[in-house]
Coordinates of C-alpha atoms and ligand atoms in Angstrom, one line a residue:
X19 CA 0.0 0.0 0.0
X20 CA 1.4 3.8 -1.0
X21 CA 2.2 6.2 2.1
X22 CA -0.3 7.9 1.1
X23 CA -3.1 5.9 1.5
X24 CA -2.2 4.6 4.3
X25 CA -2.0 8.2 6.1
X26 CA -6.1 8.5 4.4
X27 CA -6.6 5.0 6.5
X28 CA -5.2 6.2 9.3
X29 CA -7.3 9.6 9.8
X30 CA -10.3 7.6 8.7
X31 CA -9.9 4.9 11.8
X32 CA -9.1 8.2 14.2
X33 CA -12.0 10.2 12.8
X34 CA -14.3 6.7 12.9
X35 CA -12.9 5.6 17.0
X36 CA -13.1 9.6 18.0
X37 CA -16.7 9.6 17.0
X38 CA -18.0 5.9 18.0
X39 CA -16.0 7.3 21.6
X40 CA -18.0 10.8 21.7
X41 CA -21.6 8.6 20.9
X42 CA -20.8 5.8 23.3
X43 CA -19.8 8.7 25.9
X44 CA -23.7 10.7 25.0
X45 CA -25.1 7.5 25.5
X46 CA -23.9 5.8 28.8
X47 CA -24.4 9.7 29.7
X48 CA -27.3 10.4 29.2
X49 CA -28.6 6.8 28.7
X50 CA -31.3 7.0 31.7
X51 CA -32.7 10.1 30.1
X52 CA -33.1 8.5 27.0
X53 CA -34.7 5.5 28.4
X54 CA -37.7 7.6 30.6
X55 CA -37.8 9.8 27.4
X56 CA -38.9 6.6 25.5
X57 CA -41.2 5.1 27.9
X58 CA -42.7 8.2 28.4
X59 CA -43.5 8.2 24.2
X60 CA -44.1 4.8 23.7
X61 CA -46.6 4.1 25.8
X62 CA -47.4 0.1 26.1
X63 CA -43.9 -0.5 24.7
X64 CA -42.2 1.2 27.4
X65 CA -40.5 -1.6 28.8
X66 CA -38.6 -2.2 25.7
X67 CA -36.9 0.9 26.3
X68 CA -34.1 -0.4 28.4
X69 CA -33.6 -3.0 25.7
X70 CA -33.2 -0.5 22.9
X71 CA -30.8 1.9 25.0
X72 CA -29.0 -1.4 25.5
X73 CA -28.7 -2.4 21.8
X74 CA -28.1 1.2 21.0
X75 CA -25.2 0.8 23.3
X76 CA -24.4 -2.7 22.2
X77 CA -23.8 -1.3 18.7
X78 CA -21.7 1.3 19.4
X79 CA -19.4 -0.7 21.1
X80 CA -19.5 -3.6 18.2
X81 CA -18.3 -0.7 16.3
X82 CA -15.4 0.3 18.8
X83 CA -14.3 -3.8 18.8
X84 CA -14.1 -3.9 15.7
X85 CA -12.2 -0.8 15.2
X86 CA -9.8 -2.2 18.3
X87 CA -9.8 -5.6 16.6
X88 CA -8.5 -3.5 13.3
X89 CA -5.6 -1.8 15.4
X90 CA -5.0 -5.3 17.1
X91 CA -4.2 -6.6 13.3
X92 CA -2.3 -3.6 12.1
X93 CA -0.1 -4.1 15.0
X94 CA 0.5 -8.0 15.2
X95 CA 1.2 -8.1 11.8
X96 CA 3.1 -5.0 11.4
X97 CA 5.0 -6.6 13.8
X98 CA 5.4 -9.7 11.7
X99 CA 6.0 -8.3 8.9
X100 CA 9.1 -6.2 10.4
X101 CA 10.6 -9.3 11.5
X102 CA 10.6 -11.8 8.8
X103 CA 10.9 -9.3 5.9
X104 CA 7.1 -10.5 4.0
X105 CA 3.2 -9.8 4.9
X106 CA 1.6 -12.5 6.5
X107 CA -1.0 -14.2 4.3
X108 CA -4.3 -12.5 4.2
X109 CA -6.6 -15.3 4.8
X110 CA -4.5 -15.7 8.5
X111 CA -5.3 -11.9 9.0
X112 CA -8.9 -12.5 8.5
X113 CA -9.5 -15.2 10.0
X114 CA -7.5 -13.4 13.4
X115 CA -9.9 -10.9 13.2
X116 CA -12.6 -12.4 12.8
X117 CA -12.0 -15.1 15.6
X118 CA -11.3 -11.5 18.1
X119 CA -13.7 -10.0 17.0
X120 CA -16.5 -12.3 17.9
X121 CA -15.1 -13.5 21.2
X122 CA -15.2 -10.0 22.4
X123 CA -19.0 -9.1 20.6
X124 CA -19.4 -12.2 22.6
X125 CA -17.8 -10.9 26.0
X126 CA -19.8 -7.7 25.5
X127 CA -22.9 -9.0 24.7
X128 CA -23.1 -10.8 28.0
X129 CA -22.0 -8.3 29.7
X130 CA -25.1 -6.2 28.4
X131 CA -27.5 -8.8 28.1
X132 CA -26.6 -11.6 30.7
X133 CA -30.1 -12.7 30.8
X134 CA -29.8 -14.1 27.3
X135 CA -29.0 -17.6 27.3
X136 CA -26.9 -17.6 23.7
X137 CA -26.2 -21.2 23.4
X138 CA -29.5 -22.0 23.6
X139 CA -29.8 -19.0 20.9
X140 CA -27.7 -20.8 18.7
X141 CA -28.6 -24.1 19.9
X142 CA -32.6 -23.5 18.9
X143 CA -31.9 -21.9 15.8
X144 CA -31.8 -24.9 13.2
X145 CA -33.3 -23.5 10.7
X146 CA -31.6 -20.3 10.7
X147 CA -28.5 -22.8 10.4
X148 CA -29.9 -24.5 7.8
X149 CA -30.5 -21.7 5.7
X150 CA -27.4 -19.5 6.8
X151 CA -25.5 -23.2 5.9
X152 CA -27.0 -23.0 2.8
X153 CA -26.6 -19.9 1.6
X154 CA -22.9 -19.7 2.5
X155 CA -22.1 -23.0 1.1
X156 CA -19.7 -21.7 -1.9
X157 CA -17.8 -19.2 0.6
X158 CA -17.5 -21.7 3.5
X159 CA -15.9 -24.0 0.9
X160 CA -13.8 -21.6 -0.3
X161 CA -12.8 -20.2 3.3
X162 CA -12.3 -23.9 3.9
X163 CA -9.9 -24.8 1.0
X164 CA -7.7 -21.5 1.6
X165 CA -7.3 -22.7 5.5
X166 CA -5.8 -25.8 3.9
X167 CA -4.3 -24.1 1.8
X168 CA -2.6 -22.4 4.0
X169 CA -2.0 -25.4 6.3
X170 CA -0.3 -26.7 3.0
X171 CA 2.0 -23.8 2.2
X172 CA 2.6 -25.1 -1.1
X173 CA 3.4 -21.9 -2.8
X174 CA 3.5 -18.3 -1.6
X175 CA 3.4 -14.5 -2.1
X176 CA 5.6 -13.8 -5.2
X177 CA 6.1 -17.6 -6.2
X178 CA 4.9 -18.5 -9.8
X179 CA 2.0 -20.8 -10.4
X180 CA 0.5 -23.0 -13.5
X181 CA -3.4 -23.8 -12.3
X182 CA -5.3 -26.1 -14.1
X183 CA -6.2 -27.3 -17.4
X184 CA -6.4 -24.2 -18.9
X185 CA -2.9 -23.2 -17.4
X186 CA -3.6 -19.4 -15.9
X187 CA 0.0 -18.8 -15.4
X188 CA 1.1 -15.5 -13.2
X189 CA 3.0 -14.5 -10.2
X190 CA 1.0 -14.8 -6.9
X191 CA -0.3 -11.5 -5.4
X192 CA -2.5 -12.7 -2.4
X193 CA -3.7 -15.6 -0.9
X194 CA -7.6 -14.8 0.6
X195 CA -10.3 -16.3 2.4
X196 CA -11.9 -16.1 -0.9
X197 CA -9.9 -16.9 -3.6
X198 CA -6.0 -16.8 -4.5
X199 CA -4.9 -13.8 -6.9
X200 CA -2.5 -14.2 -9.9
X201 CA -1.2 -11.9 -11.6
X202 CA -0.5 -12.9 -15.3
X203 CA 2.3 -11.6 -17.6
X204 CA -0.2 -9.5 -19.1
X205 CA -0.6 -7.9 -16.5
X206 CA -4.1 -9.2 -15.5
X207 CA -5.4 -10.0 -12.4
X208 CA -6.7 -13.6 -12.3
X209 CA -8.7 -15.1 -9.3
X210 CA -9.1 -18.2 -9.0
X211 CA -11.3 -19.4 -6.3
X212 CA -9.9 -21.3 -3.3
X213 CA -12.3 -24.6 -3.5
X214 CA -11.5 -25.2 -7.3
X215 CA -7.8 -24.6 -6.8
X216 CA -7.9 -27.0 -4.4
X217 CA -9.2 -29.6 -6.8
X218 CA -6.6 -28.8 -9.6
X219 CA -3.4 -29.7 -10.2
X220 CA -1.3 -26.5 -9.1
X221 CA 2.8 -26.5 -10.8
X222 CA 4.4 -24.3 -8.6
X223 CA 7.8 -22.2 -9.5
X224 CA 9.0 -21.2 -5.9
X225 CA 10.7 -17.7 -5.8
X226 CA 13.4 -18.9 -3.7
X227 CA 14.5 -22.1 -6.1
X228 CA 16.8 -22.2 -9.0
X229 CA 13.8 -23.4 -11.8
X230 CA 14.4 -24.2 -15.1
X231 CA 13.5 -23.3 -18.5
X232 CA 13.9 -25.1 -22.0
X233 CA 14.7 -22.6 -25.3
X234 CA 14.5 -24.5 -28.2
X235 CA 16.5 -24.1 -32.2
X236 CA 17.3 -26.0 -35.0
X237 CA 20.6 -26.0 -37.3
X238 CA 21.9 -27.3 -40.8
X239 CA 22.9 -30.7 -40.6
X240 CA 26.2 -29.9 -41.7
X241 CA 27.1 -27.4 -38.3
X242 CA 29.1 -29.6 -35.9
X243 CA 27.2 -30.3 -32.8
X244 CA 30.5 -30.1 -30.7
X245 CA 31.2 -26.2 -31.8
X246 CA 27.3 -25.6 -32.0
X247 CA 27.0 -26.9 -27.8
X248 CA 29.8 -24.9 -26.8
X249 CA 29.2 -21.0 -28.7
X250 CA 25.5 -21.7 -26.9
X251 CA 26.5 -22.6 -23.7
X252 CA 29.2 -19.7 -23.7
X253 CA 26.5 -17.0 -25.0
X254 CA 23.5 -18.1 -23.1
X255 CA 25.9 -18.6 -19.6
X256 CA 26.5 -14.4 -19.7
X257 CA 22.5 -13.3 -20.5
X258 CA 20.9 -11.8 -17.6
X259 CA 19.1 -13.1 -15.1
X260 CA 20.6 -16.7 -16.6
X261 CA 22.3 -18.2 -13.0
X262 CA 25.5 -18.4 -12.7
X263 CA 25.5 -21.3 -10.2
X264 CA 24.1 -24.1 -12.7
X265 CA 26.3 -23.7 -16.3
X266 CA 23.2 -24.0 -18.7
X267 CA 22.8 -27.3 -20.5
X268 CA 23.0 -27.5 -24.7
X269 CA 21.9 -30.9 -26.2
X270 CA 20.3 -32.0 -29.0
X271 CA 16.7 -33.6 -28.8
X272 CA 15.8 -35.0 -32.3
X273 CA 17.0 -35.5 -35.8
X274 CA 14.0 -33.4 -37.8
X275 CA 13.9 -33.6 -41.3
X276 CA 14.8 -30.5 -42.1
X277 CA 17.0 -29.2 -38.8
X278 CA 18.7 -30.6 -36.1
X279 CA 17.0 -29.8 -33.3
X280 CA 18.7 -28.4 -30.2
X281 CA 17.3 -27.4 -26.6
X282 CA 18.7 -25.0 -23.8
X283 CA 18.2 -25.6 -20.2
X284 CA 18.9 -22.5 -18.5
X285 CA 18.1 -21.9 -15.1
X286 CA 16.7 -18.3 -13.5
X287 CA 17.3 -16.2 -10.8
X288 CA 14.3 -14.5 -11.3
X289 CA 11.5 -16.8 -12.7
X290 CA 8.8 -14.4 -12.8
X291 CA 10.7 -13.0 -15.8
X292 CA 11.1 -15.6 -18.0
X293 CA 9.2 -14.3 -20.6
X294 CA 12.1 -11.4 -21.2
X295 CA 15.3 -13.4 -20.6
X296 CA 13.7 -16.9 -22.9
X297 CA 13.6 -13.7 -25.9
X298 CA 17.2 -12.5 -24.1
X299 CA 18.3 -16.1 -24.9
X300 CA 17.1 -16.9 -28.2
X301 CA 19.0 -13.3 -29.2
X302 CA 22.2 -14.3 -27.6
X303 CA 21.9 -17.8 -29.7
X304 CA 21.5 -15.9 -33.0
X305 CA 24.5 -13.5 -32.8
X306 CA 26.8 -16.1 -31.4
X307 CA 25.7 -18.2 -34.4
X308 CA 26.4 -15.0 -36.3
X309 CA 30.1 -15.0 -34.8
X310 CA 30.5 -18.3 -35.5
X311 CA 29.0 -18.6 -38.7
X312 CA 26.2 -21.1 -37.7
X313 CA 23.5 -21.1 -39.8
X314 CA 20.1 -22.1 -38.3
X315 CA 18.0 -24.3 -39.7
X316 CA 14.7 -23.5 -41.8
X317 CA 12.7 -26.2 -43.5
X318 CA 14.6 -26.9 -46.9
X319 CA 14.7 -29.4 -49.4
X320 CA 18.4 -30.5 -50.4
X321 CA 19.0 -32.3 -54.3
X322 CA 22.2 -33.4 -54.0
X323 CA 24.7 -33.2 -57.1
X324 CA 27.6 -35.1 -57.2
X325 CA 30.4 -32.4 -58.6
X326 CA 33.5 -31.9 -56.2
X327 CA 32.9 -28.3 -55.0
X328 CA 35.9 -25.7 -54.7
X329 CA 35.5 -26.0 -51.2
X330 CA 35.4 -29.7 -51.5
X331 CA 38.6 -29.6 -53.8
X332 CA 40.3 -27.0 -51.5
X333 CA 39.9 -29.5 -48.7
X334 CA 41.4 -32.4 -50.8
X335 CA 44.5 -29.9 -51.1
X336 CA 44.7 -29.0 -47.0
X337 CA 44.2 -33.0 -46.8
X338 CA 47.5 -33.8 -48.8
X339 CA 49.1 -30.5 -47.1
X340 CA 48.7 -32.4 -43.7
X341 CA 49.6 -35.6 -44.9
X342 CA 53.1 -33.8 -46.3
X343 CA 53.8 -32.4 -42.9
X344 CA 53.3 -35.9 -41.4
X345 CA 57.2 -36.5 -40.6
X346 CA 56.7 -40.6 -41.2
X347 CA 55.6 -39.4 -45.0
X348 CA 58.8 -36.4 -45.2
X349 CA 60.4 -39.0 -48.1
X350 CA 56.8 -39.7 -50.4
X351 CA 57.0 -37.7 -53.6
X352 CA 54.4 -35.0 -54.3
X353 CA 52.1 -37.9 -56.3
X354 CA 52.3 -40.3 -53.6
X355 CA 51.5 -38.0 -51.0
X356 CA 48.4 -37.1 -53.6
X357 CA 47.3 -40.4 -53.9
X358 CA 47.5 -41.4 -50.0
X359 CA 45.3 -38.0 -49.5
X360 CA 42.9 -39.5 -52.4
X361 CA 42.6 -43.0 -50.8
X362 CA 41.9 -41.3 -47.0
X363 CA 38.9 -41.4 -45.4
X364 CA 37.8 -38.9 -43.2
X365 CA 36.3 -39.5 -39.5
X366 CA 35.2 -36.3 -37.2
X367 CA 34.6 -37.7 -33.5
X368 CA 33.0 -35.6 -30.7
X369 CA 34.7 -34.6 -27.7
X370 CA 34.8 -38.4 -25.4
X371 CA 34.3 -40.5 -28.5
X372 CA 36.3 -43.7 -28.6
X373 CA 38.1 -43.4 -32.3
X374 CA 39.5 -47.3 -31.4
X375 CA 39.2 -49.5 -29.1
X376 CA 42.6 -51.7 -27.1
X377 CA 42.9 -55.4 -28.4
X378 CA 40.6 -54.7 -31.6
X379 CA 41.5 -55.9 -34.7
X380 CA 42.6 -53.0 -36.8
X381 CA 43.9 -52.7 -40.6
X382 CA 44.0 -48.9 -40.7
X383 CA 45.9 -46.3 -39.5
X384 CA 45.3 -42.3 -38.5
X385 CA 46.6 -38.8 -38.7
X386 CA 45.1 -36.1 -36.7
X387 CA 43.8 -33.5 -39.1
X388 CA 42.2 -31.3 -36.5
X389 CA 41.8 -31.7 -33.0
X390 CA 43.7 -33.4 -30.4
X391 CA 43.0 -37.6 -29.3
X392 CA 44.7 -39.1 -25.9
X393 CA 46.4 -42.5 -26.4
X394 CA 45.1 -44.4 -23.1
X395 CA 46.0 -48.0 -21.8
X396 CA 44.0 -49.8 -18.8
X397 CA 45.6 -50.3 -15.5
X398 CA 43.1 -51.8 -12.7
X399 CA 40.2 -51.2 -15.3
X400 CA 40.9 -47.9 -15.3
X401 CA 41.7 -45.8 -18.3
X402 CA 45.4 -44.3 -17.8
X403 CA 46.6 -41.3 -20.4
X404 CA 49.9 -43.0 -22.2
X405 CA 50.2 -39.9 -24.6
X406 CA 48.7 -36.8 -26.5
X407 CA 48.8 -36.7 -30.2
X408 CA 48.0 -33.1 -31.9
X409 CA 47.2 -32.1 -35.2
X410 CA 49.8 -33.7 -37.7
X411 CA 50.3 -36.8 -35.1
X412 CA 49.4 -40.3 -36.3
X413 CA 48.4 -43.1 -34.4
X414 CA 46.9 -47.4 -35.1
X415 CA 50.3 -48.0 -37.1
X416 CA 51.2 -50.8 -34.7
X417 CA 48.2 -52.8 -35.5
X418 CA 48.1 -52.0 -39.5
X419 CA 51.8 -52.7 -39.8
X420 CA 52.3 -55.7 -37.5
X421 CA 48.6 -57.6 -37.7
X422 CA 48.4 -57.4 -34.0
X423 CA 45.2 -56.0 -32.4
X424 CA 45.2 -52.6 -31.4
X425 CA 48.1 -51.7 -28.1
X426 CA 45.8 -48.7 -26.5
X427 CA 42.5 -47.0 -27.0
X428 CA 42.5 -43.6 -29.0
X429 CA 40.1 -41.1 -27.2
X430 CA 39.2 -37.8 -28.8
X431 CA 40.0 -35.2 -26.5
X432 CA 38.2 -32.3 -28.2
X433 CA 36.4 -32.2 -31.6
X434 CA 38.5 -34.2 -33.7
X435 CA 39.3 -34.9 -37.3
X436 CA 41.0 -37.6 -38.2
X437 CA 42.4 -39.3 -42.1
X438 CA 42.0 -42.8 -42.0
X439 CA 44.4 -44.9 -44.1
X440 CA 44.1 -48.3 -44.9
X441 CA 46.1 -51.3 -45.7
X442 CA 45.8 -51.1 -49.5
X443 CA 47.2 -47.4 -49.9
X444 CA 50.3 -48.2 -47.5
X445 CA 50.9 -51.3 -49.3
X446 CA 51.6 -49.5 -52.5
X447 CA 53.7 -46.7 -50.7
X448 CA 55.9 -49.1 -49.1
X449 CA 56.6 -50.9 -52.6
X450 CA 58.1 -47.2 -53.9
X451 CA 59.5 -46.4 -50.8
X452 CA 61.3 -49.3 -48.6
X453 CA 63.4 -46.8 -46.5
X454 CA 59.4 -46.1 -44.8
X455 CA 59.3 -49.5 -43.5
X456 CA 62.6 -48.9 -41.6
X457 CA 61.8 -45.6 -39.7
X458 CA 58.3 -47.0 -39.0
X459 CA 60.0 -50.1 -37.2
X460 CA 61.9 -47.2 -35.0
X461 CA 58.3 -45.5 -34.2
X462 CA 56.7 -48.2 -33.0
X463 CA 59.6 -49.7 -31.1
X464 CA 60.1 -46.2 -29.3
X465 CA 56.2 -46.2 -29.0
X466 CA 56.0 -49.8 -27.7
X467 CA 59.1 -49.1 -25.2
X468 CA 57.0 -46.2 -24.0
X469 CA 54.2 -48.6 -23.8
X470 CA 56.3 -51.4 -21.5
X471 CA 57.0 -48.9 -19.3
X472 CA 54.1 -48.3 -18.3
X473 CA 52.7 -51.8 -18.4
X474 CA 55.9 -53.4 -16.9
X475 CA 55.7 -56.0 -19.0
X476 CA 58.1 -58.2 -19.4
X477 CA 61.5 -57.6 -21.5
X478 CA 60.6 -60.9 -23.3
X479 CA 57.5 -59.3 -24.8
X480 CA 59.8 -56.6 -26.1
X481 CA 60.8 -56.7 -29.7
X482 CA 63.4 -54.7 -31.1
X483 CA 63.3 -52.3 -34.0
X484 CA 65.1 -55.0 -36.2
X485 CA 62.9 -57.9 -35.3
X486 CA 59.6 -55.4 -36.1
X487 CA 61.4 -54.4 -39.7
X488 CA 60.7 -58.1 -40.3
X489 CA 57.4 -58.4 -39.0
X490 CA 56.4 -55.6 -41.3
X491 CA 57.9 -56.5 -44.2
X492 CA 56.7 -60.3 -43.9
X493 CA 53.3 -58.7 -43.0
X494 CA 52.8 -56.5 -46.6
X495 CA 54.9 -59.1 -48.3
X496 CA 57.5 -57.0 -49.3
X497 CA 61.0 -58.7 -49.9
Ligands
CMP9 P1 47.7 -49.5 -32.5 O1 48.3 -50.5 -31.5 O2 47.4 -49.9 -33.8 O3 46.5 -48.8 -31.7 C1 46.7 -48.0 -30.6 C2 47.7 -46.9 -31.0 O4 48.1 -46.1 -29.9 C3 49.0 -47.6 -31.4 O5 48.8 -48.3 -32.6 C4 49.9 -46.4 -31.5 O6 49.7 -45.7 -32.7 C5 49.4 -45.5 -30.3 N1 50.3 -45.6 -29.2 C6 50.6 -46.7 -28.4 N2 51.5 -46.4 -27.6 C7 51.9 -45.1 -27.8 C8 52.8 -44.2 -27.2 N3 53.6 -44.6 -26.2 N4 52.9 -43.0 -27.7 C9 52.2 -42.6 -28.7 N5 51.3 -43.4 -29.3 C10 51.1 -44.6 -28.8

């Protein structure tokens, strides 16, 4: 409530107690004039006067209760509300005065009227029940279901609520005898009455709990989800009103036809505006898409024509570049190298994703094009890190070159692109070029020393660059 009106309240309730003071004051007063005046002028009736000065004065102190009872409540919860920082729930504030307020009518009305016997008023008075029952039927349920309500505490002041089937969504304004008071994003007021909230299901987003929302987009098929996940994450993680304490949660949900479909879980500090920072979010998303040159997805029909692009025959180029800087391929000639680059296959693996496995079979081996992988062996069942192999690294020579299965598993660390050779293509570079055969025996020696180490296996297992030249060569049948 403004200052303002309060002050208006206030001079009303002095004006009101000054006045109902001054009339009870005339009335006690001059009370026994009053009373002969009447039973002088009502002739017969004259006995009742007593009664009606009574009643007279009755009222007038009703009126002064209740205006005590008023102060009473200002005061508790004034008090209440000073100390825990929120005002008390205005179904509790009625139903406190309206408890006081009748046990001192009650007090009073003895007091003037001690002769009436007011349980067997009440007592005698079925039908008035009956009909009183009746015709209060609707309120008493509702006064009923906000007492539980209440009881309940499953929501308060200033949390949000979902009611019902037809959803009325808002923040919650007050909590009454009657009914409890939304107010919608719209700005409306809703009311929803206590009774039928009672029988609906009610979702309720406390103010004082970290809740979640879900933002939903689609992109091309052909944006990586690994770079698409993180230039969310990072745009969405500085929006306002986006918590800091939960990093929000990228992932995708389906493979559409024409998008892959992505959802956000972000969680608020403020839920009651998540209206504003959803719209925040979805603007972050499309400028860091801009930065990033993500394209987002709209429905689109793709005919696909099989002609190398200049992109595509760029990236054949920066394929046989990074095969050329691989130091194992330093002696190939410039049509070799081509031809390796031609007969590679290329793998991208997400960030976690096993590229091979330890003790499969494998007939292939890889150079890192982008990315970084993390050569791992097991040691108690769990995975230990042997080595880190960067761009222009290669790794699954032993198995291609020896037939054995695979030493260690190859994890990809980040994003990772990798050019898959196969048996076939080294076979033929091997025929030109013997010498290759020799300084891969010396790589995988080194490699497997590094491995025994770390293993502690036995020397016996150990075999020495010499013994692997012949492996090899028997192995591609090369003299
Ligand atoms: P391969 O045995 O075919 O499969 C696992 C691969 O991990 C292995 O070939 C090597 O390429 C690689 N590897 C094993 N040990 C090491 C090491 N010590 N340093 C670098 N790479 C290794």
């Amino acid at each position: 409530m403004c200052p303002a009106r309060r002050k208006n309240r206030f001079a009303v309730f002095i004006v009101l107690a000054a006045l109902a003071s001054l009339v009870l004051y005339l009335l006690v007063t001059f009370g026994p004039t009053l009373q002969s005046l009447l039973e002088s002028r009502m002739g017969r009736m004259g006995s009742q006067a007593d009664t009606i000065v009574r009643g007279l004065q009755l009222l007038v102190l009703g009126i002064l209760a209740f205006l005590v009872v008023r102060a009473l409540n200002f005061l508790i919860f004034g008090l209440f509300r000073l100390r825990s920082g929120f005002d008390a729930p205005t179904l509790m504030r009625n139903v406190f005065s309206i408890v006081t307020f009748t046990i001192l009518f009650l007090i009073i009305f003895t007091i003037f009227f001690p002769n009436v016997n007011l349980g067997a008023l009440f007592t005698t008075s079925a039908i008035f029940g009956v009909i009183f029952g009746l015709a209060l039927q609707d309120t008493l349920g509702n006064f009923f279901a906000g007492i539980s309500l209440q009881a309940d505490r499953p929501f308060q002041v200033g949390d949000v609520i979902v009611v019902g089937a037809q959803r009325h969504t808002g923040v919650v304004e007050e909590i009454s005898w009657r009914a409890i008071k939304i107010r919608t994003f719209q700005n409306h007021i809703v009311l929803i009455n206590n009774s039928s909230a009672a029988k609906e299901p009610i979702e309720v987003c406390p103010r004082d709990n970290l809740n979640a929302r879900l933002v939903f987009f689609g992109t091309l098929y052909t944006d990586s989800p690994a770079k698409i996940i993180h230039v969310v994450r990072e745009a969405v993680r500085e929006a306002d009103n986006v918590s800091q304490r939960i990093s929000p949660i990228v992932r995708i949900r389906n493979m559409g036809d024409s998008a892959v479909e992505y959802e956000v879980k972000y969680w608020l500090n403020d839920y009651a505006k998540y209206n504003d920072t959803d719209a925040l979010v979805r603007q972050r998303i499309w400028y860091a898409f801009r930065r990033a040159g993500l394209s987002f997805a709209f429905p689109t029909r793709t005919i696909h024509v099989e002609r190398k692009t200049a992109g595509e025959v760029g990236r054949g180029s920066a394929v046989t570049d990074r095969l050329a800087a691989v130091d194992i391929f330093a002696p190939l000639s410039a049509e070799e190298t081509t031809m390796l680059a031609t007969a590679s296959v290329s793998h991208v693996f997400a960030p976690g994703e096993l590229v091979i496995r330890a003790g499969d079979p494998g007939s292939s081996m890889f150079v890192v094009h982008n990315g970084r992988v993390s050569v791992q062996i097991s040691e108690n069942g769990r995975p230990r890190m042997v080595a880190t192999l960067n761009e222009g690294d290669f790794f699954g020579e032993m198995a291609l070159f020896t037939g054995e299965p695979r030493t260690a598993s190859v994890v990809a660390l980040e994003e990772t692109e990798v050019l898959e050779i196969g048996h076939d293509a080294m076979k033929r570079v091997f025929e030109t070029n013997p010498d290759l055969v020799e300084s891969l025996s010396h790589i995988i020696a080194e490699r497997r020393e590094g491995l025994v180490a770390r293993t502690e296996q036995s020397p016996v297992d150990r075999e020495t660059s010499a013994g692997l030249l012949s492996t090899i060569k028997r192995f591609f049948g090369l003299s």
